[in-house]
mmCIF file of C-alpha atoms and ligand atoms in Angstrom:
data_model
loop_
_atom_site.group_PDB
_atom_site.id
_atom_site.type_symbol
_atom_site.label_atom_id
_atom_site.label_comp_id
_atom_site.label_asym_id
_atom_site.label_seq_id
_atom_site.Cartn_x
_atom_site.Cartn_y
_atom_site.Cartn_z
ATOM 1 C CA MET A 1 125.981 106.443 85.059
ATOM 2 C CA ASN A 2 123.282 107.365 87.585
ATOM 3 C CA LEU A 3 123.860 104.910 90.405
ATOM 4 C CA LEU A 4 121.512 104.240 93.329
ATOM 5 C CA VAL A 5 123.076 102.475 96.298
ATOM 6 C CA THR A 6 121.472 101.309 99.536
ATOM 7 C CA ALA A 7 123.303 100.675 102.777
ATOM 8 C CA GLY A 8 122.864 99.823 106.421
ATOM 9 C CA PRO A 9 120.108 98.219 108.443
ATOM 10 C CA THR A 10 116.495 99.278 108.719
ATOM 11 C CA ARG A 11 114.707 99.964 111.989
ATOM 12 C CA GLU A 12 111.191 98.695 112.461
ATOM 13 C CA PHE A 13 109.611 100.397 115.456
ATOM 14 C CA LEU A 14 107.278 98.732 117.949
ATOM 15 C CA ASP A 15 106.750 101.931 119.903
ATOM 16 C CA ASP A 16 108.387 105.353 119.831
ATOM 17 C CA VAL A 17 111.579 104.193 121.593
ATOM 18 C CA ARG A 18 112.051 100.507 120.616
ATOM 19 C CA TYR A 19 112.766 98.854 117.315
ATOM 20 C CA LEU A 20 113.843 95.649 115.567
ATOM 21 C CA SER A 21 117.030 95.901 113.544
ATOM 22 C CA ASN A 22 120.169 93.939 112.609
ATOM 23 C CA LEU A 23 123.953 94.057 112.819
ATOM 24 C CA SER A 24 124.619 95.760 109.488
ATOM 25 C CA SER A 25 127.128 98.633 109.871
ATOM 26 C CA GLY A 26 126.498 100.091 106.408
ATOM 27 C CA ARG A 27 130.198 99.878 105.518
ATOM 28 C CA MET A 28 129.714 97.799 102.386
ATOM 29 C CA GLY A 29 127.147 100.132 100.851
ATOM 30 C CA TYR A 30 129.159 103.223 101.788
ATOM 31 C CA ALA A 31 132.242 101.686 100.166
ATOM 32 C CA VAL A 32 130.223 101.051 96.994
ATOM 33 C CA ALA A 33 128.951 104.651 96.999
ATOM 34 C CA ALA A 34 132.488 106.047 97.432
ATOM 35 C CA ALA A 35 133.812 103.770 94.672
ATOM 36 C CA GLY A 36 130.991 104.918 92.389
ATOM 37 C CA VAL A 37 131.965 108.576 92.778
ATOM 38 C CA ALA A 38 135.671 107.745 92.337
ATOM 39 C CA ALA A 39 134.789 106.032 89.046
ATOM 40 C CA GLY A 40 133.023 109.186 87.836
ATOM 41 C CA HIS A 41 129.377 108.200 88.394
ATOM 42 C CA ARG A 42 126.568 110.235 89.974
ATOM 43 C CA VAL A 43 125.657 108.449 93.198
ATOM 44 C CA VAL A 44 122.591 108.658 95.430
ATOM 45 C CA LEU A 45 122.977 106.664 98.635
ATOM 46 C CA VAL A 46 119.810 105.629 100.454
ATOM 47 C CA SER A 47 121.052 104.828 103.918
ATOM 48 C CA GLY A 48 119.539 103.232 106.974
ATOM 49 C CA PRO A 49 120.856 104.443 110.356
ATOM 50 C CA THR A 50 124.665 104.224 110.602
ATOM 51 C CA ASP A 51 127.492 106.155 112.263
ATOM 52 C CA LEU A 52 129.304 106.625 108.966
ATOM 53 C CA PRO A 53 130.005 110.019 107.398
ATOM 54 C CA CYS A 54 128.582 110.624 103.936
ATOM 55 C CA PRO A 55 131.362 109.992 101.373
ATOM 56 C CA PRO A 56 132.359 113.194 99.517
ATOM 57 C CA GLY A 57 130.464 113.714 96.281
ATOM 58 C CA VAL A 58 127.628 111.379 97.293
ATOM 59 C CA GLU A 59 124.051 112.573 97.784
ATOM 60 C CA ARG A 60 122.706 110.772 100.848
ATOM 61 C CA LEU A 61 119.057 110.205 101.693
ATOM 62 C CA GLU A 62 118.662 109.011 105.279
ATOM 63 C CA VAL A 63 115.841 106.607 106.091
ATOM 64 C CA GLU A 64 114.870 104.366 108.989
ATOM 65 C CA SER A 65 112.288 101.751 108.017
ATOM 66 C CA ALA A 66 111.921 99.459 104.999
ATOM 67 C CA GLU A 67 108.861 101.520 104.002
ATOM 68 C CA GLU A 68 110.929 104.728 103.995
ATOM 69 C CA MET A 69 113.723 103.043 102.047
ATOM 70 C CA HIS A 70 111.227 101.903 99.439
ATOM 71 C CA ALA A 71 109.740 105.415 99.165
ATOM 72 C CA ALA A 72 113.194 107.016 98.747
ATOM 73 C CA LEU A 73 114.140 104.534 96.018
ATOM 74 C CA LYS A 74 110.837 105.019 94.192
ATOM 75 C CA ALA A 75 111.406 108.785 94.236
ATOM 76 C CA ARG A 76 114.749 108.297 92.421
ATOM 77 C CA TRP A 77 113.759 105.363 90.230
ATOM 78 C CA ALA A 78 113.168 107.382 87.066
ATOM 79 C CA TRP A 79 116.665 108.879 87.458
ATOM 80 C CA ALA A 80 118.476 105.613 88.194
ATOM 81 C CA GLU A 81 120.390 103.537 85.653
ATOM 82 C CA ALA A 82 121.644 100.980 88.159
ATOM 83 C CA LEU A 83 120.902 99.884 91.721
ATOM 84 C CA ILE A 84 123.315 98.192 94.095
ATOM 85 C CA MET A 85 121.169 96.964 96.992
ATOM 86 C CA ALA A 86 123.582 96.410 99.878
ATOM 87 C CA ALA A 87 121.107 97.329 102.635
ATOM 88 C CA ALA A 88 120.104 94.717 105.190
ATOM 89 C CA VAL A 89 116.379 95.320 104.984
ATOM 90 C CA ALA A 90 114.221 93.820 107.735
ATOM 91 C CA ASP A 91 111.904 91.107 106.431
ATOM 92 C CA TYR A 92 109.365 91.653 109.225
ATOM 93 C CA ARG A 93 108.124 94.586 111.241
ATOM 94 C CA PRO A 94 105.824 94.841 114.250
ATOM 95 C CA ALA A 95 102.186 94.717 113.120
ATOM 96 C CA VAL A 96 101.493 97.953 114.982
ATOM 97 C CA ARG A 97 103.648 100.839 116.105
ATOM 98 C CA LEU A 98 102.362 101.934 119.487
ATOM 99 C CA PRO A 99 102.438 105.622 120.291
ATOM 100 C CA GLY A 100 104.746 106.676 123.138
ATOM 101 C CA LYS A 101 106.543 104.054 125.255
ATOM 102 C CA LEU A 102 104.880 100.721 125.974
ATOM 103 C CA LYS A 103 104.435 100.256 129.751
ATOM 104 C CA LYS A 104 105.703 97.049 131.314
ATOM 105 C CA GLY A 105 102.351 96.153 132.883
ATOM 106 C CA PRO A 106 101.563 93.084 135.008
ATOM 107 C CA ARG A 107 102.081 90.391 132.318
ATOM 108 C CA GLU A 108 105.026 87.979 132.603
ATOM 109 C CA SER A 109 105.229 87.395 128.856
ATOM 110 C CA LEU A 110 104.229 89.334 125.821
ATOM 111 C CA ALA A 111 103.842 88.088 122.226
ATOM 112 C CA LEU A 112 104.890 90.414 119.461
ATOM 113 C CA GLU A 113 103.039 90.107 116.174
ATOM 114 C CA LEU A 114 105.192 90.688 113.113
ATOM 115 C CA VAL A 115 104.108 91.232 109.538
ATOM 116 C CA ARG A 116 106.172 91.022 106.371
ATOM 117 C CA THR A 117 107.790 94.165 105.031
ATOM 118 C CA ARG A 118 107.699 94.558 101.291
ATOM 119 C CA ASP A 119 110.568 93.012 99.350
ATOM 120 C CA ILE A 120 111.922 96.251 97.950
ATOM 121 C CA LEU A 121 114.253 94.725 95.390
ATOM 122 C CA ALA A 122 111.651 92.269 94.102
ATOM 123 C CA GLU A 123 109.123 95.100 93.722
ATOM 124 C CA LEU A 124 111.522 97.455 91.968
ATOM 125 C CA SER A 125 112.575 94.687 89.609
ATOM 126 C CA GLN A 126 108.954 94.529 88.348
ATOM 127 C CA ASP A 127 109.645 97.961 86.843
ATOM 128 C CA LYS A 128 113.236 97.254 85.900
ATOM 129 C CA GLY A 129 113.350 98.695 82.391
ATOM 130 C CA ASN A 130 116.969 98.900 81.245
ATOM 131 C CA ARG A 131 118.346 99.279 84.739
ATOM 132 C CA ILE A 132 121.067 97.053 86.114
ATOM 133 C CA LEU A 133 120.172 95.480 89.457
ATOM 134 C CA LEU A 134 122.755 94.009 91.782
ATOM 135 C CA GLY A 135 121.453 92.403 94.949
ATOM 136 C CA PHE A 136 123.010 90.785 97.983
ATOM 137 C CA ALA A 137 122.278 87.422 99.539
ATOM 138 C CA LEU A 138 123.197 86.847 103.144
ATOM 139 C CA GLU A 139 122.676 83.298 104.346
ATOM 140 C CA THR A 140 123.726 80.939 107.078
ATOM 141 C CA ASP A 141 122.812 77.778 105.103
ATOM 142 C CA GLY A 142 122.903 76.861 101.432
ATOM 143 C CA LEU A 143 124.419 80.196 100.463
ATOM 144 C CA MET A 144 125.118 79.589 96.773
ATOM 145 C CA ALA A 145 121.827 77.834 96.068
ATOM 146 C CA GLU A 146 119.849 80.587 97.781
ATOM 147 C CA ALA A 147 121.857 83.302 96.045
ATOM 148 C CA SER A 148 121.147 81.812 92.661
ATOM 149 C CA ARG A 149 117.446 81.458 93.532
ATOM 150 C CA LYS A 150 117.341 85.187 94.417
ATOM 151 C CA LEU A 151 119.148 86.057 91.184
ATOM 152 C CA GLY A 152 116.335 84.445 89.192
ATOM 153 C CA GLN A 153 113.379 85.297 91.405
ATOM 154 C CA LYS A 154 114.250 88.974 91.784
ATOM 155 C CA ASN A 155 115.265 89.262 88.102
ATOM 156 C CA LEU A 156 118.768 90.514 89.020
ATOM 157 C CA ASP A 157 121.846 91.017 86.840
ATOM 158 C CA ALA A 158 124.186 89.902 89.598
ATOM 159 C CA VAL A 159 124.026 88.849 93.210
ATOM 160 C CA LEU A 160 126.732 89.000 95.831
ATOM 161 C CA ALA A 161 126.547 85.917 98.027
ATOM 162 C CA ASN A 162 128.042 86.540 101.436
ATOM 163 C CA SER A 163 127.864 85.142 104.930
ATOM 164 C CA LEU A 164 127.319 86.448 108.424
ATOM 165 C CA GLU A 165 131.013 87.094 109.185
ATOM 166 C CA ASN A 166 130.873 90.118 106.870
ATOM 167 C CA LEU A 167 128.321 91.906 109.058
ATOM 168 C CA GLY A 168 129.965 94.834 110.758
ATOM 169 C CA ALA A 169 133.473 93.568 109.836
ATOM 170 C CA GLU A 170 136.331 95.574 108.253
ATOM 171 C CA ASN A 171 137.042 93.008 105.541
ATOM 172 C CA ALA A 172 134.667 90.893 103.532
ATOM 173 C CA SER A 173 134.492 87.724 101.468
ATOM 174 C CA GLY A 174 131.876 86.774 98.939
ATOM 175 C CA SER A 175 131.025 85.414 95.517
ATOM 176 C CA LEU A 176 129.515 87.397 92.695
ATOM 177 C CA LEU A 177 127.042 85.286 90.705
ATOM 178 C CA MET A 178 125.876 86.218 87.230
ATOM 179 C CA PRO A 179 122.845 84.862 85.341
ATOM 180 C CA ASP A 180 125.093 83.086 82.799
ATOM 181 C CA GLY A 181 126.505 80.978 85.643
ATOM 182 C CA LYS A 182 129.773 82.889 85.948
ATOM 183 C CA VAL A 183 131.037 83.192 89.542
ATOM 184 C CA GLU A 184 133.820 85.421 90.880
ATOM 185 C CA ARG A 185 135.116 84.578 94.340
ATOM 186 C CA TRP A 186 136.592 87.428 96.408
ATOM 187 C CA THR A 187 138.268 86.515 99.690
ATOM 188 C CA ASN A 188 139.111 88.663 102.698
ATOM 189 C CA LEU A 189 139.277 92.020 100.951
ATOM 190 C CA PRO A 190 138.882 95.448 102.542
ATOM 191 C CA LYS A 191 135.332 96.702 101.921
ATOM 192 C CA ALA A 192 136.759 99.610 99.893
ATOM 193 C CA GLU A 193 138.150 97.068 97.409
ATOM 194 C CA PHE A 194 134.841 95.192 97.430
ATOM 195 C CA GLY A 195 133.070 98.434 96.594
ATOM 196 C CA LYS A 196 135.370 99.030 93.620
ATOM 197 C CA ARG A 197 134.852 95.521 92.294
ATOM 198 C CA LEU A 198 131.080 95.773 92.553
ATOM 199 C CA VAL A 199 131.069 99.068 90.650
ATOM 200 C CA THR A 200 133.403 97.550 88.034
ATOM 201 C CA ALA A 201 131.052 94.564 87.716
ATOM 202 C CA VAL A 202 128.076 96.866 87.055
ATOM 203 C CA GLU A 203 130.115 98.829 84.495
ATOM 204 C CA GLY A 204 131.003 95.522 82.804
ATOM 205 C CA ILE A 205 127.335 94.467 82.601
ATOM 206 C CA ARG A 206 126.504 97.870 81.106
ATOM 207 C CA LYS A 207 129.226 97.610 78.480
ATOM 208 C CA GLY A 208 128.106 94.085 77.624
ATOM 209 C CA ARG A 209 124.566 95.361 77.031
ATOM 210 C CA ALA A 210 125.696 98.290 74.923
ATOM 211 C CA LYS A 211 127.534 95.833 72.629
ATOM 212 C CA ALA A 212 124.601 93.428 72.364
HETATM 213 N N1 CTP B 1 115.827 92.971 100.262
HETATM 214 C C1 CTP B 1 114.863 93.922 99.955
HETATM 215 N N2 CTP B 1 113.730 94.014 100.729
HETATM 216 C C2 CTP B 1 113.531 93.176 101.758
HETATM 217 C C3 CTP B 1 114.504 92.194 102.076
HETATM 218 C C4 CTP B 1 115.643 92.124 101.304
HETATM 219 O O1 CTP B 1 115.052 94.680 99.001
HETATM 220 N N3 CTP B 1 112.416 93.294 102.487
HETATM 221 C C5 CTP B 1 117.023 92.881 99.409
HETATM 222 C C6 CTP B 1 118.342 93.000 100.156
HETATM 223 O O2 CTP B 1 118.780 94.342 100.195
HETATM 224 C C7 CTP B 1 119.272 92.149 99.326
HETATM 225 C C8 CTP B 1 118.359 91.082 98.755
HETATM 226 O O3 CTP B 1 117.040 91.609 98.827
HETATM 227 O O4 CTP B 1 119.875 92.860 98.263
HETATM 228 C C9 CTP B 1 118.396 89.759 99.478
HETATM 229 O O5 CTP B 1 118.244 89.940 100.851
HETATM 230 P P1 CTP B 1 118.279 88.718 101.884
HETATM 231 O O6 CTP B 1 117.938 89.222 103.245
HETATM 232 O O7 CTP B 1 119.499 87.893 101.712
HETATM 233 O O8 CTP B 1 117.134 87.780 101.389
HETATM 234 P P2 CTP B 1 115.571 87.887 101.317
HETATM 235 O O9 CTP B 1 115.197 88.261 99.928
HETATM 236 O O10 CTP B 1 115.044 88.716 102.420
HETATM 237 O O11 CTP B 1 115.136 86.370 101.470
HETATM 238 P P3 CTP B 1 115.254 85.352 102.699
HETATM 239 O O12 CTP B 1 115.029 86.117 103.953
HETATM 240 O O13 CTP B 1 114.216 84.363 102.372
HETATM 241 O O14 CTP B 1 116.625 84.774 102.587
#
């Protein structure tokens, strides 16, 4: 299968040296990409900035902002049969990116105007075709309810509900929700194992469709 995977944070610049970002290390997405290759799939990894080496056999496209991530995914959309969207995409970016480095100036406070980034997964799902889409939901409150809302609203085939403790950590816990209401709970597993299970889940959805 032709598998697109996203990983890591995005950076949304306010001038040429400063940006807004988040704590994502990229480990989850990289583990998924490595598991995809190990299972015999062709994998393109669209990665935000991380310190991680590209897993052998994976084609990596490096991006910084949500806009660049969207463009890279669009460029490979015709090729893709499945997308696992593990990236922690910023929801807002500074309204303007100033050239050079913003000077401190005399003001004691400064308001930063933010505008919404596009919801990449929601947009791609408008042109879903036969592709399998697996999204992530990271929440501090009402995790399962929000995850199931995202499953429906973004027209996903599965969503991995997980909480803040997973960010940047070695191990992870989470629940995989499916549209038929099935839930698999995975607790305190190395991210490599998580990656394998997510790839297996996508393979299972694919087999189920082929039978139907
Ligand atoms: N996502 C995306 N584009 C964005 C934000 C998120 O494609 N601009 C994707 C993430 O990669 C993830 C899923 O959407 O697979 C859910 O991300 P999450 O941050 O949990 O939720 P949001 O959809 O941003 O919603 P909210 O902030 O309201 O919880």
